[in-house]
Coordinates of C-alpha atoms (C1' of nucleotides) in Angstrom, one line a residue:
Chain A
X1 CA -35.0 4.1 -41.1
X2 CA -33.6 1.3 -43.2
X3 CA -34.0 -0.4 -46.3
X4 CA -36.7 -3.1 -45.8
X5 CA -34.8 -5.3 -48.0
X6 CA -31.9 -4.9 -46.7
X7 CA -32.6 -5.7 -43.0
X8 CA -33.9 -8.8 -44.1
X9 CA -30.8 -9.5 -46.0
X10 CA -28.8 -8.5 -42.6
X11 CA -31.0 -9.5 -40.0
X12 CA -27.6 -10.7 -37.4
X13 CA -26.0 -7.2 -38.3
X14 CA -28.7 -5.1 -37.0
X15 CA -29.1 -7.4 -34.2
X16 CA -25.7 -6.6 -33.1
X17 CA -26.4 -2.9 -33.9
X18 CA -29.1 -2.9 -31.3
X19 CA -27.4 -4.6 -28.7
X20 CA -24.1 -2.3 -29.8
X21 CA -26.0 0.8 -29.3
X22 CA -28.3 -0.4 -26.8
X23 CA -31.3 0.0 -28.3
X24 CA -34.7 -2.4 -28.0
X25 CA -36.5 -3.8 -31.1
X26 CA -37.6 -7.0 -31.9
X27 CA -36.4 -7.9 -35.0
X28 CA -38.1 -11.2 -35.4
X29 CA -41.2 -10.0 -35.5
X30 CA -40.7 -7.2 -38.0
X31 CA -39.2 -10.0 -40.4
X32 CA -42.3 -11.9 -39.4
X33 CA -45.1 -8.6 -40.1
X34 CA -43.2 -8.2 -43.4
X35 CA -43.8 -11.7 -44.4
X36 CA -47.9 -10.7 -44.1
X37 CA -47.8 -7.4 -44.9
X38 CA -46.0 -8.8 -48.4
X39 CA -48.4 -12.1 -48.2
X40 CA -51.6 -9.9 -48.2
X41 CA -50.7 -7.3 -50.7
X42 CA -50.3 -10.2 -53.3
X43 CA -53.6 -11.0 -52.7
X44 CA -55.4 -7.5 -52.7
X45 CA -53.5 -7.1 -56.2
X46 CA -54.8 -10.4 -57.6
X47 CA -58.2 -9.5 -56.9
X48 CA -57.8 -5.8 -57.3
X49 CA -56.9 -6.8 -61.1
X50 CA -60.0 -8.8 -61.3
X51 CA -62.0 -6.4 -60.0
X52 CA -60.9 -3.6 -62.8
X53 CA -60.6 -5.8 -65.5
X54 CA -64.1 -7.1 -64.8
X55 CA -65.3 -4.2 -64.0
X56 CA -64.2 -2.4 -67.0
X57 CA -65.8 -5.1 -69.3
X58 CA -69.3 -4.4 -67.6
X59 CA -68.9 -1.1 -68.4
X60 CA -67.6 -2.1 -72.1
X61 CA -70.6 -3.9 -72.7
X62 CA -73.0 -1.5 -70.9
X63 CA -72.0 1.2 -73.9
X64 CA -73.2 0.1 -77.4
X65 CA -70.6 2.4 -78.7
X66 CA -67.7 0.5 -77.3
X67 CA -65.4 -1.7 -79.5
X68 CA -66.3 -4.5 -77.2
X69 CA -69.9 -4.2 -77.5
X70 CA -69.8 -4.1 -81.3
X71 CA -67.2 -7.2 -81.1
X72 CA -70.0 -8.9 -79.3
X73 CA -72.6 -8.5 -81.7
X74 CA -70.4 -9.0 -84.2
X75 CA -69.6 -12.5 -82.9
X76 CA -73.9 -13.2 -83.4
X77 CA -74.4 -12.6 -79.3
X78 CA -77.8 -10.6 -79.1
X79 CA -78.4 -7.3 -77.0
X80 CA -80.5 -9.4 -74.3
X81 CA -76.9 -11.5 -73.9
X82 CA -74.5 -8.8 -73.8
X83 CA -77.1 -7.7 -70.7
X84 CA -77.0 -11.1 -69.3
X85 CA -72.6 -10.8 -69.3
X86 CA -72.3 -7.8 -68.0
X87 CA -75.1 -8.9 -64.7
X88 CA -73.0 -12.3 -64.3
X89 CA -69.7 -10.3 -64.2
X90 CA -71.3 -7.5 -62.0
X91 CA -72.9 -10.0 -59.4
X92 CA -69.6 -12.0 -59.5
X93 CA -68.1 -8.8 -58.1
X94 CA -70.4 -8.2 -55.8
X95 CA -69.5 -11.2 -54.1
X96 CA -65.9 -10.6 -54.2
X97 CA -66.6 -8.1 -51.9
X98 CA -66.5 -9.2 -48.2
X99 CA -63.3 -10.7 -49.2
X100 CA -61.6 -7.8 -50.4
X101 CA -62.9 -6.2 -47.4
X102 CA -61.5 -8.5 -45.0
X103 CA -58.0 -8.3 -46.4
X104 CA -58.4 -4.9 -46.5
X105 CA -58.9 -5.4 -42.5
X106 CA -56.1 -7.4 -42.3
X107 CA -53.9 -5.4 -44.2
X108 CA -54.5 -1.7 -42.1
X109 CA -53.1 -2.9 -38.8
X110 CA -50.5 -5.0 -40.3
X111 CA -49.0 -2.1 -42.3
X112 CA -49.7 0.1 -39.1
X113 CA -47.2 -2.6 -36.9
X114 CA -44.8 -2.7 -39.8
X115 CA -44.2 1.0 -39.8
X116 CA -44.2 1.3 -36.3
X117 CA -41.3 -1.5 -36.4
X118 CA -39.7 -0.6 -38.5
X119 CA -39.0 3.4 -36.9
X120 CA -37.4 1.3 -34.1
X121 CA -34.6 -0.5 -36.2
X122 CA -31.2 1.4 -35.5
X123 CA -28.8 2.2 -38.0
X124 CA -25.6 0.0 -38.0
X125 CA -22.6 1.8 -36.9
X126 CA -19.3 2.1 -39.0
X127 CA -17.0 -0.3 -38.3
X128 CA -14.3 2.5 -36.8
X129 CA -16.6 2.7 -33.9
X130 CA -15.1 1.8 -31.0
X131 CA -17.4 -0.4 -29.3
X132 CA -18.6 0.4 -25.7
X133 CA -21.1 0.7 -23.2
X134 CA -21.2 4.2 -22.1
X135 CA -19.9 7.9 -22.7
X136 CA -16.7 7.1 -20.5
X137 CA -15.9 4.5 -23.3
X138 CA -15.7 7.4 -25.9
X139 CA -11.6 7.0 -27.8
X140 CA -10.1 10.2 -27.7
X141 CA -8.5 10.9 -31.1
X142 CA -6.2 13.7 -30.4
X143 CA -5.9 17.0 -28.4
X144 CA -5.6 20.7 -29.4
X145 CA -4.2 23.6 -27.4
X146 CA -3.0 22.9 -23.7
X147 CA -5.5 23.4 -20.9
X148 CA -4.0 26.8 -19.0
X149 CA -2.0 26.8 -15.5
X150 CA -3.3 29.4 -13.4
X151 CA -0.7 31.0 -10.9
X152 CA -3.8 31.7 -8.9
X153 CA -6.9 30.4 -7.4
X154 CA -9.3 30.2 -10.4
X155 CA -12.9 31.1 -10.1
X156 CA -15.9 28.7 -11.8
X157 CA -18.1 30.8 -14.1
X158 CA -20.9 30.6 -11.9
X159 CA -19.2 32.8 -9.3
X160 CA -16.9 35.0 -12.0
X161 CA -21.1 35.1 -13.1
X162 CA -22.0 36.1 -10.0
X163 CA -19.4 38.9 -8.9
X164 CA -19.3 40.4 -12.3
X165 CA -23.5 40.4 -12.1
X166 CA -23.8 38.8 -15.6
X167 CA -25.3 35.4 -14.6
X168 CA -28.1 35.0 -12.5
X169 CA -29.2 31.4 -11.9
X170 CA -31.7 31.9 -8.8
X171 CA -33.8 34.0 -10.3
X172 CA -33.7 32.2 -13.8
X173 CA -34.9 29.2 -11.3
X174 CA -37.5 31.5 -9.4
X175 CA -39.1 32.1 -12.9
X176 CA -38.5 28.9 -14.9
X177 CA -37.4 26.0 -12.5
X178 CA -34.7 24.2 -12.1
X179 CA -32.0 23.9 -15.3
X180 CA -33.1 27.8 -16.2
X181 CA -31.1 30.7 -16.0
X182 CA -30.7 34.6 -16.5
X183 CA -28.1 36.2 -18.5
X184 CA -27.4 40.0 -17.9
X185 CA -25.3 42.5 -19.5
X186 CA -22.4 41.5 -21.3
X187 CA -23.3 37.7 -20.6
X188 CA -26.1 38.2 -23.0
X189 CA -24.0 40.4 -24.9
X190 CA -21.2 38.1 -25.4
X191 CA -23.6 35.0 -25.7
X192 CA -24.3 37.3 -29.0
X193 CA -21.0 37.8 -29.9
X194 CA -20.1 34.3 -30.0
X195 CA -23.4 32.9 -32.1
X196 CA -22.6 35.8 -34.4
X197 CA -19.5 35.4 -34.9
X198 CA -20.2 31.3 -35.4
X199 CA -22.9 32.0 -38.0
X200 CA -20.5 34.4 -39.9
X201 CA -17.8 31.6 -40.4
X202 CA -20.1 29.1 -41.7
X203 CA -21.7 32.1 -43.9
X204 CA -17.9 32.6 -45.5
X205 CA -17.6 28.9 -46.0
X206 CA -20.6 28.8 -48.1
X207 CA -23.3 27.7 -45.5
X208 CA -26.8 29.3 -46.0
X209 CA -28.1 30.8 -43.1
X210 CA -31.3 30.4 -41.8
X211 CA -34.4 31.3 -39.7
X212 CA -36.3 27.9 -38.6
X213 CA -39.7 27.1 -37.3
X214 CA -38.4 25.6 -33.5
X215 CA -42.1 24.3 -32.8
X216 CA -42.9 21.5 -35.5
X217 CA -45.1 18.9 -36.4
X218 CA -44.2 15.3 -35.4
X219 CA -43.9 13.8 -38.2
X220 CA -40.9 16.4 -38.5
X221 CA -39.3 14.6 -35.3
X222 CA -40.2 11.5 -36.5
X223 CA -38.4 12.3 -39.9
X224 CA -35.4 13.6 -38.2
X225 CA -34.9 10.5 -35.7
X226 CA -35.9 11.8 -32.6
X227 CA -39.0 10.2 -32.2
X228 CA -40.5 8.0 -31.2
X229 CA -37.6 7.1 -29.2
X230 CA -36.5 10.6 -27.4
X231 CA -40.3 11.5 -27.3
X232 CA -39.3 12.0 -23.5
X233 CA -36.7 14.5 -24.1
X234 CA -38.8 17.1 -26.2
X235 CA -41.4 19.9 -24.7
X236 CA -44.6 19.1 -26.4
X237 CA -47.2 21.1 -27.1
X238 CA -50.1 18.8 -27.5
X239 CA -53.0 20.8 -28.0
X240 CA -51.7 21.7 -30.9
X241 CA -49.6 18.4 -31.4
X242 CA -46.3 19.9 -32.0
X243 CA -43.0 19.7 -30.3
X244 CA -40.6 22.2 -29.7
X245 CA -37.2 21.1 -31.3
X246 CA -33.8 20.3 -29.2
X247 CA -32.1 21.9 -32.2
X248 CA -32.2 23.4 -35.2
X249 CA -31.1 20.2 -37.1
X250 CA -34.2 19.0 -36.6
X251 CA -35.8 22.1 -39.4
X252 CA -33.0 22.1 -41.4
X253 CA -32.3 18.5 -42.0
X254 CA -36.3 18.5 -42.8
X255 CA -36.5 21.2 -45.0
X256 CA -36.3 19.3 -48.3
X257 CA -38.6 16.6 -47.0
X258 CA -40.9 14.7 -49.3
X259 CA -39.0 16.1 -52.0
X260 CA -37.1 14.7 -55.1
X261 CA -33.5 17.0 -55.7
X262 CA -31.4 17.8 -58.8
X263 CA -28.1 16.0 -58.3
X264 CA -26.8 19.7 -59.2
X265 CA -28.2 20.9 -55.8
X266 CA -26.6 18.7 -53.5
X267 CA -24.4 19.0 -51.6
X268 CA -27.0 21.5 -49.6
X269 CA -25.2 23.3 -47.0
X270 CA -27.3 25.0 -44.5
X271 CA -27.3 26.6 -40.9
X272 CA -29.4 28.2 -38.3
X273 CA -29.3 29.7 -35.0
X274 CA -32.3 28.8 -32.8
X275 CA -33.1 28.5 -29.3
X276 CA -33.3 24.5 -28.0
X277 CA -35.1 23.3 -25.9
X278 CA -34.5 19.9 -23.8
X279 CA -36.3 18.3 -20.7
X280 CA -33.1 16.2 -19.7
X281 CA -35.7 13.9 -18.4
X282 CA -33.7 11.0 -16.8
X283 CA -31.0 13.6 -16.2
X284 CA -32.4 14.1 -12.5
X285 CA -29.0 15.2 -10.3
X286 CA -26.5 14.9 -13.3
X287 CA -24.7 18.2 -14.1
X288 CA -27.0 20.2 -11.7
X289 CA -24.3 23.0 -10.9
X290 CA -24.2 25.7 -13.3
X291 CA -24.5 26.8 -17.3
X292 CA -23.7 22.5 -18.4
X293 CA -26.7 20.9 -18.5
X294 CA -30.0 23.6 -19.1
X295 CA -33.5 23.4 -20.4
X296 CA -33.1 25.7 -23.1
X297 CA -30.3 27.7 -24.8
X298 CA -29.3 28.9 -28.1
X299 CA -27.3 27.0 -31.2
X300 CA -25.6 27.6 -34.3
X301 CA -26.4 24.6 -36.4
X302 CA -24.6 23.1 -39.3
X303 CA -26.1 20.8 -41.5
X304 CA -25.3 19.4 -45.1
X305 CA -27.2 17.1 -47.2
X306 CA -25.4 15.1 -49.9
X307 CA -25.2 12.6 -52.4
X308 CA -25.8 8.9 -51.3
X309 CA -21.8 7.7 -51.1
X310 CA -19.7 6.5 -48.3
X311 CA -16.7 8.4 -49.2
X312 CA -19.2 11.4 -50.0
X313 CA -20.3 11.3 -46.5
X314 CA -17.2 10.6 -44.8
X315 CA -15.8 13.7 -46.9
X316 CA -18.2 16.2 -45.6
X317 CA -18.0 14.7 -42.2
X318 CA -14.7 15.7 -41.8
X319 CA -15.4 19.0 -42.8
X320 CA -18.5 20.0 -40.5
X321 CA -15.7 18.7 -37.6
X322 CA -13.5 20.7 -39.3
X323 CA -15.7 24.2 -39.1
X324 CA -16.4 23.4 -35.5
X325 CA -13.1 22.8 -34.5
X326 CA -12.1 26.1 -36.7
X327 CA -14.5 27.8 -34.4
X328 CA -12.7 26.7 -30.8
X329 CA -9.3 27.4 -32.7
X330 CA -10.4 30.9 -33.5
X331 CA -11.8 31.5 -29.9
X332 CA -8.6 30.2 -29.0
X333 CA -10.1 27.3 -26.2
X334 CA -8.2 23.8 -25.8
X335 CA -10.3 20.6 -27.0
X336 CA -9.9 17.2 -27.9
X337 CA -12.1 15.4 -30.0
X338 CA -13.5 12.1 -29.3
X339 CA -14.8 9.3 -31.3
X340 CA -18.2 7.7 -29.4
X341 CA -18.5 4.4 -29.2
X342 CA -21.5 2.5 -29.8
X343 CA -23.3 3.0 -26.5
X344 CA -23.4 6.2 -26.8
X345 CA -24.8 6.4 -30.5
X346 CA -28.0 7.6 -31.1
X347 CA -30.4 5.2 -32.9
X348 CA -30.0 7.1 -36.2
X349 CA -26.3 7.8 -36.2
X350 CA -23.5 6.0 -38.2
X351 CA -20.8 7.6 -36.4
X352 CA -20.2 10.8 -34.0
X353 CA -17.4 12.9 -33.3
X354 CA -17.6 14.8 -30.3
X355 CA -15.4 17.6 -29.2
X356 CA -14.8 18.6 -25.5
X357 CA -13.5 21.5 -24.3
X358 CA -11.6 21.9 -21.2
X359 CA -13.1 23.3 -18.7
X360 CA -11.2 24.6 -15.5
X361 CA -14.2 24.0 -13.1
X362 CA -14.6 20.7 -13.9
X363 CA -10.3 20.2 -14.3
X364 CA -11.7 18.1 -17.3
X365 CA -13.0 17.9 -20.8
X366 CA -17.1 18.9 -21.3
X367 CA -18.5 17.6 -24.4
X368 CA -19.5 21.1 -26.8
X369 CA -20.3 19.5 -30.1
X370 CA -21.7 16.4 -31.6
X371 CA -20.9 15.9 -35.4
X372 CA -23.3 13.2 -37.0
X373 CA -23.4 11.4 -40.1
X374 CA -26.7 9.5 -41.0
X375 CA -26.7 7.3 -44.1
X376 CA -29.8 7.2 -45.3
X377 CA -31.3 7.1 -42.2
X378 CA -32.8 10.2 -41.9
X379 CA -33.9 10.5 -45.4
X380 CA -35.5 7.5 -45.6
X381 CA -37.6 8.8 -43.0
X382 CA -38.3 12.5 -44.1
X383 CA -38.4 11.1 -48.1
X384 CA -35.1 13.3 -48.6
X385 CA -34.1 12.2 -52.2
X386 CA -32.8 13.2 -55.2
X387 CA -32.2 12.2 -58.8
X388 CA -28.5 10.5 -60.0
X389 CA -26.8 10.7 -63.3
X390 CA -28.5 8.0 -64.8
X391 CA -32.0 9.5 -63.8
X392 CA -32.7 7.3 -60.5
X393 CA -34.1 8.3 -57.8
X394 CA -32.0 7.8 -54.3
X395 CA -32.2 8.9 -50.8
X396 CA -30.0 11.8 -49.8
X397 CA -26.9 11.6 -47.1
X398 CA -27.3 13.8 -44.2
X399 CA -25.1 14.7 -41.3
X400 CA -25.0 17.7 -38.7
X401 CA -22.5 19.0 -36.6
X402 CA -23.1 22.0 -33.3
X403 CA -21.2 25.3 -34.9
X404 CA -21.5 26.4 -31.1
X405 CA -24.0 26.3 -28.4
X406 CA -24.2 29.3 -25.7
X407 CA -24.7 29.5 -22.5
X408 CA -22.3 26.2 -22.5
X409 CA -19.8 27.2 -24.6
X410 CA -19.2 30.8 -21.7
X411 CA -18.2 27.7 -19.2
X412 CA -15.0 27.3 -20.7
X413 CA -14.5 30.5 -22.5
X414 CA -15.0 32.5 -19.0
X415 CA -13.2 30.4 -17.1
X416 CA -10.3 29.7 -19.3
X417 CA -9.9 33.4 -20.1
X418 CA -10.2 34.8 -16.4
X419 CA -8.0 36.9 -14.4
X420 CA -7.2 37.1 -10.6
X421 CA -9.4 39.9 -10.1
X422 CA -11.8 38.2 -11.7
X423 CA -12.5 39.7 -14.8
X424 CA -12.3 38.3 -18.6
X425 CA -10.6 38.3 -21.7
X426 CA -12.3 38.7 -24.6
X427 CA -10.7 36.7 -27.1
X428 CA -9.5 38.4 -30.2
X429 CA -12.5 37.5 -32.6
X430 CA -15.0 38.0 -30.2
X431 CA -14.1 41.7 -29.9
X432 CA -15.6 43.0 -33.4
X433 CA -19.3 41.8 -31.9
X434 CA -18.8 43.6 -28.4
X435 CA -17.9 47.1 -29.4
X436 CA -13.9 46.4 -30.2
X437 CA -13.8 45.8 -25.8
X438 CA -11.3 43.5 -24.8
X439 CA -12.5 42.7 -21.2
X440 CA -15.4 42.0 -19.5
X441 CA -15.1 44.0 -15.6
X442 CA -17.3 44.6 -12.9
X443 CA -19.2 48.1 -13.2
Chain B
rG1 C1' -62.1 34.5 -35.2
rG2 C1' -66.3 35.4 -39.2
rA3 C1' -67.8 35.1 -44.7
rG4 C1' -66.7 33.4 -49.6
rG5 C1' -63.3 30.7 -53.3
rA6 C1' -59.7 27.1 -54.6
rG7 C1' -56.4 22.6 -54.2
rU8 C1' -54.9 17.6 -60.8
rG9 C1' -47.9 15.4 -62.9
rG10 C1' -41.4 19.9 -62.4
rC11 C1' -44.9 24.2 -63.8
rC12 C1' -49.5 25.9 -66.4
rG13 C1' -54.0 23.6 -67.5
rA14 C1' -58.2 20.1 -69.4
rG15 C1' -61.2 16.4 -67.5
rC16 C1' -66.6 16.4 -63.5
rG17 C1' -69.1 8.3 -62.9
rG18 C1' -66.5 3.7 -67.1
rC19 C1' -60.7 1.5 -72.4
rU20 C1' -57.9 8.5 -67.8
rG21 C1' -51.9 7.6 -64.2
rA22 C1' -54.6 11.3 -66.4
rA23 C1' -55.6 15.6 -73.1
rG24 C1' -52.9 20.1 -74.5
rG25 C1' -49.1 23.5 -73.5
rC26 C1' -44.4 25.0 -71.1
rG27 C1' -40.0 23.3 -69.1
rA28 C1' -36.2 19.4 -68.9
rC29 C1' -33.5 15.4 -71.3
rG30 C1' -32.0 12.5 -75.8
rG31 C1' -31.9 12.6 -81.2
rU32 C1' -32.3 14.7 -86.5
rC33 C1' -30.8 19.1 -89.0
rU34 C1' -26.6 23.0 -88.6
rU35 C1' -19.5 25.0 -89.4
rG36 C1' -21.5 26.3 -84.2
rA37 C1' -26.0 28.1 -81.9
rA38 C1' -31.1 29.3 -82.5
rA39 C1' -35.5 27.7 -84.9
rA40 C1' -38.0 23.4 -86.7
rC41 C1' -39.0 18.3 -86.4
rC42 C1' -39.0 13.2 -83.7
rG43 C1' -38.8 10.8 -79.1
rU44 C1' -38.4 10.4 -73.6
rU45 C1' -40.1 12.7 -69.1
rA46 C1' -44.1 10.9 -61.5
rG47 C1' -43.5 8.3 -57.1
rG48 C1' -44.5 4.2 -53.4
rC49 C1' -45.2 -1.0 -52.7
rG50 C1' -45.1 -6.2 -54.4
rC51 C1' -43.5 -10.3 -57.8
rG52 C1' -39.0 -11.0 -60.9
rA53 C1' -31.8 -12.3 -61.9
rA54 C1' -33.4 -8.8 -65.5
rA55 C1' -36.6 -7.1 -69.1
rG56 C1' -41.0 -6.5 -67.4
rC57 C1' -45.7 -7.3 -65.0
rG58 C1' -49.3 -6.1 -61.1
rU59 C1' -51.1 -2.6 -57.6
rC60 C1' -51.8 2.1 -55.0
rU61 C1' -51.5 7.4 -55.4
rC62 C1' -55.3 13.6 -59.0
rG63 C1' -54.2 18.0 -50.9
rG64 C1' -55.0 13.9 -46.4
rG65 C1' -58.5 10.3 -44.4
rG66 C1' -63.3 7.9 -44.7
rG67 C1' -67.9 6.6 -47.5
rU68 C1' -71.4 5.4 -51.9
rU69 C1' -70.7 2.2 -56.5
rC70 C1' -69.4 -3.7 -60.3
rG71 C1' -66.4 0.9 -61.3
rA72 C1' -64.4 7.6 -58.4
rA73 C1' -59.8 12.7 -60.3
rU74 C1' -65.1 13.0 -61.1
rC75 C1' -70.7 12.0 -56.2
rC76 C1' -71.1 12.3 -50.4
rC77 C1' -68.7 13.2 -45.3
rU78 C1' -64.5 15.0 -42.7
rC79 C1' -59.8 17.1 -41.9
rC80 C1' -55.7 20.1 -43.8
rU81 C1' -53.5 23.9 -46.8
rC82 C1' -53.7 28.3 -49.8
rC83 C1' -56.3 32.8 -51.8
rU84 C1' -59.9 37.1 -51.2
rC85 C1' -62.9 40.3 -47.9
rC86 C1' -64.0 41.7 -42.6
rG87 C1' -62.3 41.7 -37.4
rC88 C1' -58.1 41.5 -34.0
rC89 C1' -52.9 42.1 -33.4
rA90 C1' -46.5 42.0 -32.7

RNA sequence: GGAGGAGUGGCCGAGCGGCUGAAGGCGACGGUCUUGAAAACCGUUAGGCGCGAAAGCGUCUCGGGGGUUCGAAUCCCUCCUCCUCCGCCA
């Protein structure tokens, strides 16, 4: 969410923003609800003064111990007038009524249209966004590690899966559906290994871990961005009107939420492992084969909120890339990182850095993490603040980045460390979390 | 799930129809004092929205929503949350 103010001070910018991004909202007629919403508030308060002023007098002269009452007598007016006041101010009240009432009326739905606008208004992107229409329009800002050249016929990690017995997608569909799956063995055990081994990295750079509620309220999804937009993409849960969370950023970004910070706390540093759950509705065909694209898997989160600065931000942006990228470094995978252009922005986002990893089955790069920075946006939403030097109150920075997500992360990490005979490498800092092994063979 | 009790400012706690956005205390911040610190004393200390260049002014908010009334933190309805006891249970 924006600044009211300042979308009406930038009403072309955000128009561009939407048409950038590609997102619908009708900007003309929030500008044009804001001009009633502010119209009728000015005249609920002038009445609503008259009404306690007035209405504290008739009180005043109800009470022969009040100041006013003695003034009154005082000034020669007899108890019988004092009476006659206090009925002429109450009956002129009573009459003010119906029309207090019907701006009251007016005023519920207009405030009801203006917030409902105003979750629709997308957040500008930075102007080092490459503008673009899609995903394929993504500028690649540099590459790390070479993808390997095998000197055999390399196996996809749904068949190395297969013939090693770890992954078993038919009968993940037979109990779950389509996009569901079955780990086995040291699938699950390295799935572990690598979420472990994330969470301890961000633990020694000072993140705090934590255990998140994955079903929330949805005014926590609304906080966080997701709705009402993606309202398609979550699982709901609507007898109990909650919504299983996509990922854990959508807890931890909320935690603090409705809440007013020391500047001494920030920046907050936090991170979580949690299962995720999407419906990929709209996804129908796209990325069918395999560990990509699932319904629900597991994520090591990294989230910070900080102080409300640009170069703040931009600072701790860097980093949470930084950690991830640390991650594929240790694990020893080739990447590049990309910077998404405007199409593929979500609503919320200022700017994204995506990294691929290479992924022998596809002979490409498949995106593995999305780092995020906010603005405001998100704590406008959630009421994420905190309290400056000079004692003001501001709305908090925020910005997430994946750590690593598993099954999709096995894609490249099987396949890149496989051998003819079709068993794999464990990388060096897995091996610690899978009982000091160094391959993963057929029994 | 059943039966009781309670929700007031950063915290504790008064108020139970009218000059109460809210006494008092604690904490925090600023100042006086002090060689420094403590103590003592003085002062400041809610958020949202609107108007305004600003100072400031207005309004809303005492768990949420609705109602009664000229007027509600105070009365009524409803929902939520927490606590205690009983039941069930990983």
């Amino acid at each position: 969410m924006l600044d009211i103010k300042f979308i009406r001070e930038n009403v072309e910018l955000i128009k561009k923003a939407a048409v950038d991004k590609h997102i619908a909202c009708d900007l003309d007629r929030l500008i044009e609800v804001d001009k009633n919403r502010r119209q009728l508030q000015q005249q609920l308060d002038a009445l609503r003064t008259q009404v306690k002023e007035d209405g504290q007098r008739v009180g005043l002269l109800r009470n022969p111990k009040s100041t006013a009452y003695k003034a009154e007598i005082e000034q020669g007016n007899s108890e019988a007038d004092i009476r006659a006041e206090a009925e002429r101010l109450q009956a002129g009240l009573s009459e003010l009524k119906p029309k207090m009432k019907a701006l009251e009326e007016a005023e519920g739905p207009t405030l009801n249209e203006f917030e409902q606008l105003m979750l629709t208004i997308p957040q500008p992107p930075a102007l080092d966004v490459p503008v673009g229409k899609d995903e394929t329009e993504n500028v690649e800002l540099r590459k790390v590690g070479e993808p390997r050249r095998f000197d055999f016929e390399p196996k996809d990690h749904v068949t190395l899966g297969a013939e090693l017995g770890i992954i078993d997608i038919e009968r993940g569909v037979k109990l779950a559906g389509t996009r569901n799956y079955i780990l086995k063995g040291d699938a699950t055990l390295l799935q572990q290994a690598v979420l472990r081994f994330a969470q301890d990295l961000m633990v020694q750079r000072g993140f705090v871990p934590m255990t998140v509620p994955v079903l929330v309220k949805e005014e926590v999804m609304y906080g966080t961005g997701y709705f009402p937009s993606g309202r398609d993409q979550a699982y709901l849960c609507e007898r109990d009107t909650l919504s299983l969370v996509g990922t854990a950023e959508v807890p931890l970004t909320a935690y603090h939420t409705d809440e007013i910070l020391a500047e001494a706390d920030l920046p907050i540093k936090l991170c979580a492992t949690s299962t995720c759950f999407r419906r990929e509705a709209g996804a129908a065909g796209r990325d069918t084969y395999g560990l990509y694209r699932i319904h629900v898997f597991d994520k090591v989160e990294q989230v910070i909120v900080c102080g409300n600065g640009e170069e703040e931000s931009l600072k701790f942006h860097h980093e949470i890339l930084q950690n991830a990228e640390d991650v594929m470094q240790a694990l020893g995978l080739p990447y590049r990182v990309v910077n998404v252009c405007t199409g593929d922005l979500g609503m919320g986002q200022v700017q994204k850095f995506d990294i691929e990893t290479w992924m022998p089955s596809r002979d490409g790069y498949g995106e593995t993490h999305s780092a995020s920075r906010f603005h405001e946006f998100q704590a406008r939403r959630l009421k994420l603040r905190y309290r400056d030097g000079a004692r003001k109150v501001r709305f908090c920075h925020t910005l997430n980045n994946t750590v690593i997500a598993s099954p999709r992360v096995l894609i490249p990490l099987m396949e890149h460390y496989q051998h003819e005979d079709g068993s794999i490498t464990i990388p060096e800092a897995l091996r610690t979390y899978m009982g000091g092994r160094e391959r993963i063979e057929r029994v």
